[in-house]
PDB file of C-alpha atoms in Angstrom:
ATOM      1  CA  MET A   1      22.903   2.594  11.142  1.00 37.00           C
ATOM      2  CA  SER A   2      20.511  -0.289  11.681  1.00 41.00           C
ATOM      3  CA  THR A   3      18.617  -0.495  14.972  1.00 41.00           C
ATOM      4  CA  MET A   4      17.576  -4.110  14.371  1.00 43.00           C
ATOM      5  CA  ASN A   5      19.023  -5.385  17.635  1.00 49.00           C
ATOM      6  CA  GLY A   6      18.315  -2.347  19.781  1.00 47.00           C
ATOM      7  CA  PRO A   7      15.250  -0.580  21.116  1.00 48.00           C
ATOM      8  CA  LYS A   8      12.911   1.129  18.677  1.00 55.00           C
ATOM      9  CA  SER A   9      13.679   4.761  17.987  1.00 54.00           C
ATOM     10  CA  PRO A  10      10.754   7.103  18.647  1.00 68.00           C
ATOM     11  CA  ASN A  11      11.408   8.703  15.232  1.00 92.00           C
ATOM     12  CA  ARG A  12      12.308   5.852  12.947  1.00 96.00           C
ATOM     13  CA  LEU A  13      11.782   7.916   9.785  1.00 98.00           C
ATOM     14  CA  ALA A  14      13.093  11.270  11.023  1.00 97.00           C
ATOM     15  CA  GLY A  15      14.236  13.484   8.167  1.00 96.00           C
ATOM     16  CA  ARG A  16      13.058  11.120   5.436  1.00 97.00           C
ATOM     17  CA  ILE A  17      10.821  11.918   2.475  1.00 98.00           C
ATOM     18  CA  ALA A  18       8.028   9.395   1.915  1.00 98.00           C
ATOM     19  CA  LEU A  19       5.579   9.054  -0.973  1.00 98.00           C
ATOM     20  CA  ILE A  20       2.458   6.939  -0.405  1.00 98.00           C
ATOM     21  CA  SER A  21       0.105   6.112  -3.273  1.00 98.00           C
ATOM     22  CA  GLY A  22      -3.523   5.661  -2.314  1.00 98.00           C
ATOM     23  CA  GLY A  23      -2.720   7.600   0.831  1.00 97.00           C
ATOM     24  CA  ALA A  24      -5.993   9.456   1.184  1.00 97.00           C
ATOM     25  CA  GLN A  25      -7.944   6.855   3.137  1.00 95.00           C
ATOM     26  CA  GLY A  26      -7.989   3.384   4.637  1.00 95.00           C
ATOM     27  CA  ILE A  27      -4.655   1.607   4.881  1.00 97.00           C
ATOM     28  CA  GLY A  28      -2.907   4.420   2.997  1.00 98.00           C
ATOM     29  CA  ARG A  29      -4.067   7.040   5.456  1.00 98.00           C
ATOM     30  CA  ALA A  30      -2.968   4.855   8.374  1.00 98.00           C
ATOM     31  CA  ILE A  31       0.487   4.568   6.800  1.00 98.00           C
ATOM     32  CA  ALA A  32       0.673   8.331   6.228  1.00 98.00           C
ATOM     33  CA  THR A  33      -0.386   9.003   9.830  1.00 98.00           C
ATOM     34  CA  LEU A  34       2.209   6.637  11.301  1.00 98.00           C
ATOM     35  CA  PHE A  35       4.969   7.849   9.005  1.00 98.00           C
ATOM     36  CA  GLN A  36       4.311  11.445  10.017  1.00 98.00           C
ATOM     37  CA  HIS A  37       4.325  10.425  13.669  1.00 97.00           C
ATOM     38  CA  GLU A  38       7.705   8.777  13.100  1.00 97.00           C
ATOM     39  CA  GLY A  39       9.212  11.956  11.696  1.00 97.00           C
ATOM     40  CA  ALA A  40       8.816  11.596   7.929  1.00 98.00           C
ATOM     41  CA  CYS A  41       7.865  14.349   5.518  1.00 98.00           C
ATOM     42  CA  VAL A  42       4.880  12.683   3.833  1.00 98.00           C
ATOM     43  CA  PHE A  43       3.426  13.099   0.363  1.00 98.00           C
ATOM     44  CA  ILE A  44       0.189  11.295  -0.433  1.00 98.00           C
ATOM     45  CA  LEU A  45      -0.646  10.546  -4.062  1.00 98.00           C
ATOM     46  CA  ASP A  46      -4.297   9.795  -4.817  1.00 98.00           C
ATOM     47  CA  CYS A  47      -6.878  10.206  -7.569  1.00 97.00           C
ATOM     48  CA  ASP A  48      -9.534  11.278  -5.034  1.00 97.00           C
ATOM     49  CA  ALA A  49      -8.890  15.002  -4.680  1.00 98.00           C
ATOM     50  CA  ARG A  50     -11.482  15.557  -1.956  1.00 98.00           C
ATOM     51  CA  SER A  51     -10.165  12.791   0.312  1.00 97.00           C
ATOM     52  CA  GLY A  52      -6.563  13.658  -0.542  1.00 98.00           C
ATOM     53  CA  ASN A  53      -6.924  17.305   0.420  1.00 98.00           C
ATOM     54  CA  GLU A  54      -8.894  16.426   3.563  1.00 98.00           C
ATOM     55  CA  THR A  55      -6.320  13.904   4.733  1.00 98.00           C
ATOM     56  CA  ALA A  56      -3.427  16.259   4.038  1.00 98.00           C
ATOM     57  CA  ALA A  57      -5.176  19.071   5.916  1.00 98.00           C
ATOM     58  CA  ASP A  58      -6.099  16.847   8.871  1.00 98.00           C
ATOM     59  CA  LEU A  59      -2.606  15.448   9.323  1.00 98.00           C
ATOM     60  CA  SER A  60      -0.947  18.816   8.769  1.00 98.00           C
ATOM     61  CA  GLY A  61      -3.194  20.256  11.473  1.00 97.00           C
ATOM     62  CA  GLN A  62      -2.068  17.551  13.893  1.00 95.00           C
ATOM     63  CA  ASN A  63       1.585  18.380  13.302  1.00 95.00           C
ATOM     64  CA  PRO A  64       2.211  21.704  11.537  1.00 93.00           C
ATOM     65  CA  TYR A  65       5.962  21.126  11.814  1.00 94.00           C
ATOM     66  CA  LEU A  66       5.591  18.144   9.426  1.00 96.00           C
ATOM     67  CA  PRO A  67       2.864  19.153   6.968  1.00 96.00           C
ATOM     68  CA  VAL A  68       1.528  16.414   4.720  1.00 98.00           C
ATOM     69  CA  LYS A  69       1.182  17.334   1.053  1.00 98.00           C
ATOM     70  CA  TYR A  70      -1.327  15.945  -1.426  1.00 98.00           C
ATOM     71  CA  LEU A  71      -0.350  15.114  -5.008  1.00 98.00           C
ATOM     72  CA  PRO A  72      -3.224  14.409  -7.429  1.00 98.00           C
ATOM     73  CA  ALA A  73      -2.703  11.566  -9.903  1.00 98.00           C
ATOM     74  CA  ASP A  74      -4.540   8.700 -11.539  1.00 98.00           C
ATOM     75  CA  LEU A  75      -2.144   5.761 -11.756  1.00 98.00           C
ATOM     76  CA  ARG A  76      -3.659   4.804 -15.103  1.00 97.00           C
ATOM     77  CA  GLU A  77      -2.283   8.026 -16.571  1.00 98.00           C
ATOM     78  CA  PRO A  78       1.536   8.130 -17.007  1.00 98.00           C
ATOM     79  CA  ARG A  79       1.500  11.889 -17.578  1.00 98.00           C
ATOM     80  CA  GLU A  80      -0.232  12.496 -14.240  1.00 98.00           C
ATOM     81  CA  ILE A  81       2.299  10.282 -12.488  1.00 98.00           C
ATOM     82  CA  ARG A  82       5.196  12.227 -14.006  1.00 98.00           C
ATOM     83  CA  THR A  83       3.600  15.544 -13.041  1.00 98.00           C
ATOM     84  CA  ALA A  84       3.148  14.417  -9.433  1.00 98.00           C
ATOM     85  CA  VAL A  85       6.724  13.146  -9.167  1.00 98.00           C
ATOM     86  CA  ASP A  86       8.048  16.367 -10.712  1.00 98.00           C
ATOM     87  CA  THR A  87       6.144  18.342  -8.071  1.00 98.00           C
ATOM     88  CA  LEU A  88       7.724  16.274  -5.315  1.00 97.00           C
ATOM     89  CA  ARG A  89      11.144  16.808  -6.867  1.00 97.00           C
ATOM     90  CA  LYS A  90      10.639  20.578  -6.791  1.00 96.00           C
ATOM     91  CA  PHE A  91       9.769  20.405  -3.077  1.00 94.00           C
ATOM     92  CA  HIS A  92      12.643  18.222  -1.876  1.00 93.00           C
ATOM     93  CA  GLY A  93      14.652  16.827  -4.780  1.00 94.00           C
ATOM     94  CA  ARG A  94      14.674  13.306  -3.380  1.00 97.00           C
ATOM     95  CA  VAL A  95      12.639  10.385  -2.006  1.00 98.00           C
ATOM     96  CA  ASP A  96      13.691   7.972   0.734  1.00 98.00           C
ATOM     97  CA  VAL A  97      10.591   5.762   0.970  1.00 98.00           C
ATOM     98  CA  LEU A  98       7.990   4.791  -1.617  1.00 98.00           C
ATOM     99  CA  VAL A  99       4.847   2.874  -0.650  1.00 98.00           C
ATOM    100  CA  ASN A 100       2.854   1.455  -3.548  1.00 98.00           C
ATOM    101  CA  ASN A 101      -0.467   1.108  -1.770  1.00 98.00           C
ATOM    102  CA  ALA A 102      -3.080   2.303  -4.285  1.00 97.00           C
ATOM    103  CA  GLY A 103      -5.391  -0.386  -5.573  1.00 95.00           C
ATOM    104  CA  VAL A 104      -8.901  -1.302  -6.621  1.00 94.00           C
ATOM    105  CA  GLU A 105     -10.850  -4.468  -5.938  1.00 90.00           C
ATOM    106  CA  LEU A 106     -13.392  -6.312  -8.063  1.00 91.00           C
ATOM    107  CA  GLU A 107     -15.547  -9.383  -7.418  1.00 90.00           C
ATOM    108  CA  LYS A 108     -17.016 -10.926 -10.552  1.00 94.00           C
ATOM    109  CA  PRO A 109     -17.271 -14.479 -11.860  1.00 96.00           C
ATOM    110  CA  LEU A 110     -15.305 -15.375 -14.980  1.00 97.00           C
ATOM    111  CA  GLU A 111     -18.292 -15.332 -17.333  1.00 96.00           C
ATOM    112  CA  LYS A 112     -19.214 -11.756 -16.389  1.00 97.00           C
ATOM    113  CA  LEU A 113     -15.761 -10.233 -16.545  1.00 97.00           C
ATOM    114  CA  THR A 114     -15.117  -7.724 -19.310  1.00 98.00           C
ATOM    115  CA  ILE A 115     -11.849  -6.620 -20.822  1.00 98.00           C
ATOM    116  CA  GLU A 116     -12.538  -3.216 -19.245  1.00 98.00           C
ATOM    117  CA  ASP A 117     -12.741  -4.877 -15.820  1.00 98.00           C
ATOM    118  CA  TRP A 118      -9.449  -6.667 -16.388  1.00 98.00           C
ATOM    119  CA  ASP A 119      -7.673  -3.574 -17.679  1.00 98.00           C
ATOM    120  CA  ARG A 120      -8.902  -1.331 -14.863  1.00 97.00           C
ATOM    121  CA  VAL A 121      -7.706  -3.652 -12.087  1.00 97.00           C
ATOM    122  CA  LEU A 122      -4.363  -4.523 -13.670  1.00 98.00           C
ATOM    123  CA  ASP A 123      -3.711  -0.932 -14.782  1.00 98.00           C
ATOM    124  CA  VAL A 124      -4.173   0.490 -11.291  1.00 97.00           C
ATOM    125  CA  ASN A 125      -2.846  -2.307  -9.113  1.00 98.00           C
ATOM    126  CA  LEU A 126       0.164  -3.508 -11.099  1.00 98.00           C
ATOM    127  CA  ARG A 127       0.928  -1.258 -14.063  1.00 98.00           C
ATOM    128  CA  GLY A 128       0.439   1.816 -11.891  1.00 98.00           C
ATOM    129  CA  ALA A 129       2.857   0.531  -9.261  1.00 98.00           C
ATOM    130  CA  PHE A 130       5.431  -0.185 -11.984  1.00 98.00           C
ATOM    131  CA  LEU A 131       5.051   3.266 -13.553  1.00 98.00           C
ATOM    132  CA  LEU A 132       5.236   5.086 -10.233  1.00 98.00           C
ATOM    133  CA  THR A 133       8.281   3.130  -9.137  1.00 98.00           C
ATOM    134  CA  GLN A 134      10.012   3.757 -12.467  1.00 98.00           C
ATOM    135  CA  ALA A 135       9.348   7.500 -12.092  1.00 98.00           C
ATOM    136  CA  VAL A 136      10.451   7.702  -8.454  1.00 98.00           C
ATOM    137  CA  VAL A 137      13.601   5.569  -8.419  1.00 98.00           C
ATOM    138  CA  PRO A 138      15.797   8.344  -9.946  1.00 98.00           C
ATOM    139  CA  LEU A 139      14.915  10.498  -6.924  1.00 98.00           C
ATOM    140  CA  PHE A 140      16.467   8.092  -4.411  1.00 98.00           C
ATOM    141  CA  ALA A 141      19.772   9.316  -3.029  1.00 95.00           C
ATOM    142  CA  GLU A 142      23.026   7.366  -3.337  1.00 94.00           C
ATOM    143  CA  SER A 143      22.466   6.176   0.226  1.00 95.00           C
ATOM    144  CA  GLY A 144      19.430   4.256  -1.004  1.00 97.00           C
ATOM    145  CA  GLY A 145      16.082   3.792   0.700  1.00 98.00           C
ATOM    146  CA  ALA A 146      13.091   1.498   0.793  1.00 98.00           C
ATOM    147  CA  ILE A 147      10.122   0.589  -1.358  1.00 99.00           C
ATOM    148  CA  VAL A 148       7.172  -1.214   0.196  1.00 99.00           C
ATOM    149  CA  ASN A 149       4.482  -2.686  -2.050  1.00 98.00           C
ATOM    150  CA  ILE A 150       1.045  -3.647  -0.808  1.00 98.00           C
ATOM    151  CA  SER A 151       0.003  -6.990  -2.253  1.00 98.00           C
ATOM    152  CA  SER A 152      -2.593  -9.351  -0.711  1.00 96.00           C
ATOM    153  CA  ILE A 153      -3.126 -12.891   0.464  1.00 95.00           C
ATOM    154  CA  HIS A 154      -4.956 -13.254  -2.894  1.00 94.00           C
ATOM    155  CA  ALA A 155      -1.463 -13.476  -4.409  1.00 95.00           C
ATOM    156  CA  SER A 156      -1.002 -16.981  -3.027  1.00 95.00           C
ATOM    157  CA  HIS A 157      -4.501 -18.177  -2.052  1.00 93.00           C
ATOM    158  CA  ALA A 158      -7.479 -18.567  -4.365  1.00 92.00           C
ATOM    159  CA  PHE A 159     -10.812 -16.921  -3.612  1.00 90.00           C
ATOM    160  CA  ARG A 160     -13.931 -17.059  -5.772  1.00 92.00           C
ATOM    161  CA  ASP A 161     -14.696 -14.262  -8.243  1.00 93.00           C
ATOM    162  CA  SER A 162     -11.303 -12.603  -7.793  1.00 93.00           C
ATOM    163  CA  ILE A 163      -9.337 -13.408 -10.951  1.00 97.00           C
ATOM    164  CA  PRO A 164      -8.125  -9.925 -12.029  1.00 97.00           C
ATOM    165  CA  TYR A 165      -7.438  -8.829  -8.464  1.00 96.00           C
ATOM    166  CA  ALA A 166      -5.548 -12.012  -7.629  1.00 97.00           C
ATOM    167  CA  CYS A 167      -3.466 -11.772 -10.787  1.00 98.00           C
ATOM    168  CA  SER A 168      -2.593  -8.142 -10.065  1.00 98.00           C
ATOM    169  CA  LYS A 169      -1.522  -8.971  -6.519  1.00 98.00           C
ATOM    170  CA  ALA A 170       0.490 -12.030  -7.563  1.00 98.00           C
ATOM    171  CA  GLY A 171       2.167  -9.748 -10.075  1.00 98.00           C
ATOM    172  CA  MET A 172       2.967  -7.324  -7.267  1.00 98.00           C
ATOM    173  CA  VAL A 173       4.904 -10.054  -5.426  1.00 98.00           C
ATOM    174  CA  ALA A 174       6.859 -10.879  -8.597  1.00 98.00           C
ATOM    175  CA  LEU A 175       7.481  -7.153  -9.188  1.00 98.00           C
ATOM    176  CA  THR A 176       8.787  -6.853  -5.639  1.00 98.00           C
ATOM    177  CA  ARG A 177      11.284  -9.675  -5.987  1.00 98.00           C
ATOM    178  CA  ASN A 178      12.618  -8.526  -9.342  1.00 98.00           C
ATOM    179  CA  LEU A 179      12.904  -4.900  -8.231  1.00 98.00           C
ATOM    180  CA  ALA A 180      14.715  -6.025  -5.068  1.00 98.00           C
ATOM    181  CA  LEU A 181      17.360  -7.737  -7.171  1.00 98.00           C
ATOM    182  CA  GLU A 182      17.675  -4.995  -9.758  1.00 98.00           C
ATOM    183  CA  LEU A 183      17.783  -2.121  -7.267  1.00 98.00           C
ATOM    184  CA  SER A 184      20.071  -3.765  -4.712  1.00 98.00           C
ATOM    185  CA  SER A 185      23.139  -2.160  -6.280  1.00 97.00           C
ATOM    186  CA  ARG A 186      21.535   1.230  -5.564  1.00 97.00           C
ATOM    187  CA  ARG A 187      20.956   0.273  -1.903  1.00 98.00           C
ATOM    188  CA  ILE A 188      17.192   0.380  -2.391  1.00 98.00           C
ATOM    189  CA  ARG A 189      15.434  -2.377  -0.486  1.00 98.00           C
ATOM    190  CA  VAL A 190      12.115  -3.619  -1.909  1.00 99.00           C
ATOM    191  CA  ASN A 191       9.583  -5.674   0.068  1.00 98.00           C
ATOM    192  CA  CYS A 192       5.863  -6.207   0.114  1.00 98.00           C
ATOM    193  CA  ILE A 193       3.029  -6.764   2.556  1.00 98.00           C
ATOM    194  CA  CYS A 194       0.245  -9.296   1.946  1.00 98.00           C
ATOM    195  CA  PRO A 195      -2.745  -8.253   4.088  1.00 96.00           C
ATOM    196  CA  GLY A 196      -5.817 -10.356   4.750  1.00 93.00           C
ATOM    197  CA  TYR A 197      -9.220  -8.998   5.798  1.00 91.00           C
ATOM    198  CA  ILE A 198      -8.682  -5.426   6.985  1.00 94.00           C
ATOM    199  CA  ASP A 199     -11.505  -3.272   8.385  1.00 93.00           C
ATOM    200  CA  THR A 200     -11.492  -0.229   6.107  1.00 87.00           C
ATOM    201  CA  ARG A 201     -14.291   1.990   4.837  1.00 81.00           C
ATOM    202  CA  LEU A 202     -14.614  -0.170   1.729  1.00 76.00           C
ATOM    203  CA  TRP A 203     -14.939  -3.287   3.865  1.00 80.00           C
ATOM    204  CA  GLU A 204     -17.597  -1.662   6.022  1.00 84.00           C
ATOM    205  CA  GLU A 205     -19.535  -0.693   2.900  1.00 81.00           C
ATOM    206  CA  TYR A 206     -19.254  -4.264   1.646  1.00 77.00           C
ATOM    207  CA  LEU A 207     -20.647  -5.535   4.938  1.00 85.00           C
ATOM    208  CA  ARG A 208     -23.542  -3.073   4.908  1.00 86.00           C
ATOM    209  CA  ASN A 209     -24.505  -4.061   1.364  1.00 84.00           C
ATOM    210  CA  SER A 210     -24.445  -7.776   2.102  1.00 87.00           C
ATOM    211  CA  ALA A 211     -27.633  -9.787   2.713  1.00 90.00           C
ATOM    212  CA  ASN A 212     -26.754 -10.367   6.374  1.00 92.00           C
ATOM    213  CA  PRO A 213     -24.021  -8.005   7.624  1.00 89.00           C
ATOM    214  CA  LYS A 214     -23.924  -9.438  11.151  1.00 91.00           C
ATOM    215  CA  ALA A 215     -23.583 -13.024   9.932  1.00 91.00           C
ATOM    216  CA  LEU A 216     -20.892 -12.083   7.436  1.00 88.00           C
ATOM    217  CA  ALA A 217     -18.947 -10.145  10.071  1.00 89.00           C
ATOM    218  CA  GLU A 218     -19.085 -13.130  12.454  1.00 92.00           C
ATOM    219  CA  GLN A 219     -18.157 -15.560   9.684  1.00 90.00           C
ATOM    220  CA  THR A 220     -15.101 -13.608   8.560  1.00 88.00           C
ATOM    221  CA  THR A 221     -13.972 -13.009  12.116  1.00 92.00           C
ATOM    222  CA  ALA A 222     -14.172 -16.748  12.844  1.00 92.00           C
ATOM    223  CA  LEU A 223     -11.785 -17.457   9.963  1.00 90.00           C
ATOM    224  CA  HIS A 224      -8.938 -15.829  11.901  1.00 93.00           C
ATOM    225  CA  PRO A 225      -7.059 -17.917  14.506  1.00 95.00           C
ATOM    226  CA  LEU A 226      -6.258 -14.681  16.349  1.00 96.00           C
ATOM    227  CA  GLY A 227      -9.988 -14.066  16.756  1.00 94.00           C
ATOM    228  CA  ARG A 228     -10.419 -10.783  14.862  1.00 94.00           C
ATOM    229  CA  ARG A 229     -10.127  -9.132  11.498  1.00 93.00           C
ATOM    230  CA  GLY A 230      -7.293  -6.710  10.908  1.00 96.00           C
ATOM    231  CA  ILE A 231      -7.310  -2.956  11.242  1.00 97.00           C
ATOM    232  CA  PRO A 232      -5.290  -0.470   9.129  1.00 97.00           C
ATOM    233  CA  ALA A 233      -2.790   0.012  11.957  1.00 97.00           C
ATOM    234  CA  ASP A 234      -1.843  -3.678  11.726  1.00 98.00           C
ATOM    235  CA  VAL A 235      -0.685  -3.063   8.173  1.00 98.00           C
ATOM    236  CA  SER A 236       0.874   0.354   8.740  1.00 98.00           C
ATOM    237  CA  GLU A 237       3.091  -0.962  11.546  1.00 98.00           C
ATOM    238  CA  ALA A 238       4.375  -3.704   9.249  1.00 98.00           C
ATOM    239  CA  VAL A 239       5.003  -1.157   6.490  1.00 98.00           C
ATOM    240  CA  LEU A 240       6.914   1.040   8.937  1.00 98.00           C
ATOM    241  CA  PHE A 241       9.123  -1.889   9.901  1.00 98.00           C
ATOM    242  CA  LEU A 242      10.007  -2.589   6.264  1.00 98.00           C
ATOM    243  CA  ALA A 243      10.515   1.103   5.499  1.00 98.00           C
ATOM    244  CA  SER A 244      12.798   1.752   8.487  1.00 98.00           C
ATOM    245  CA  ASP A 245      16.325   0.718   9.404  1.00 97.00           C
ATOM    246  CA  ASN A 246      14.845  -1.951  11.668  1.00 97.00           C
ATOM    247  CA  SER A 247      14.676  -4.115   8.525  1.00 98.00           C
ATOM    248  CA  ALA A 248      18.032  -3.064   7.068  1.00 98.00           C
ATOM    249  CA  PHE A 249      18.967  -6.627   6.030  1.00 98.00           C
ATOM    250  CA  ILE A 250      15.599  -7.567   4.518  1.00 98.00           C
ATOM    251  CA  THR A 251      14.796  -7.241   0.834  1.00 98.00           C
ATOM    252  CA  GLY A 252      12.737  -9.173  -1.712  1.00 98.00           C
ATOM    253  CA  THR A 253      10.375 -10.646   0.865  1.00 98.00           C
ATOM    254  CA  ASP A 254       6.586 -10.745   1.144  1.00 97.00           C
ATOM    255  CA  LEU A 255       5.230 -10.457   4.686  1.00 98.00           C
ATOM    256  CA  ILE A 256       1.781 -11.911   5.384  1.00 97.00           C
ATOM    257  CA  VAL A 257      -0.333  -9.804   7.758  1.00 98.00           C
ATOM    258  CA  ASP A 258      -3.579 -11.725   8.120  1.00 97.00           C
ATOM    259  CA  GLY A 259      -4.145 -12.832  11.718  1.00 96.00           C
ATOM    260  CA  GLY A 260      -3.429 -16.432  10.717  1.00 96.00           C
ATOM    261  CA  LEU A 261      -6.186 -16.590   8.100  1.00 94.00           C
ATOM    262  CA  THR A 262      -4.076 -18.409   5.514  1.00 94.00           C
ATOM    263  CA  LEU A 263      -2.990 -21.036   8.030  1.00 93.00           C
ATOM    264  CA  ARG A 264      -6.346 -22.680   7.384  1.00 81.00           C
ATOM    265  CA  ALA A 265      -6.665 -25.111   4.483  1.00 60.00           C
ATOM    266  CA  HIS A 266      -9.709 -23.279   3.066  1.00 57.00           C
ATOM    267  CA  PRO A 267      -9.806 -19.620   4.130  1.00 51.00           C
TER     268      PRO A 267
END
């Protein structure tokens, strides 16, 4: 039963099985942490075995009653995706929530882009999400469930040197809408989140490697009407909303989570 008009349940995902790609760190880890806190049995799928095992061990130690399991897979490899999904099936036989979060970024001007650059970004960010969704959908029960895709404000706003990334994220929005329509008869809702600047480890590394980290940090903060950049929890809370019954009548939408960044004419 939907709790849209009532108070939030303290365990909005109690008893549900959730699979999160790219769940080993950053936004993915924040989603896994919140989902576990809300009662879900969480599986994280990631190509980084070290981070994946560490995250699973850390979260399992925080709540041994809801251990988090790590599934190794490179989203560019269909066989690895199938193996990971088969492993999940053996554990529980079903999935209630899928979060397509895994992704890679690339900043290069048009003249320097290679076909390998293009293929890598599109294969992970878009093709990988399609393949994982295709493999997981048969595991959803007749009662349905939710898929949440992580896109980006790059899907609708142009930034320099971001052609493959922007195309992959625009494709993610289109994938979301078409999946929402196709899977509606199976009671599977499909939505996506479009984050802006989020302070993750990758962002911190980008700052440190810039010519003037302090100036860049101040400049990007000033772009946000709310006066700050985002943190992973800002995204994970939005994902939880779309994954839970609080959004029971929402499907096919893309939710911008950017602190007002895209309200400006030239972000």
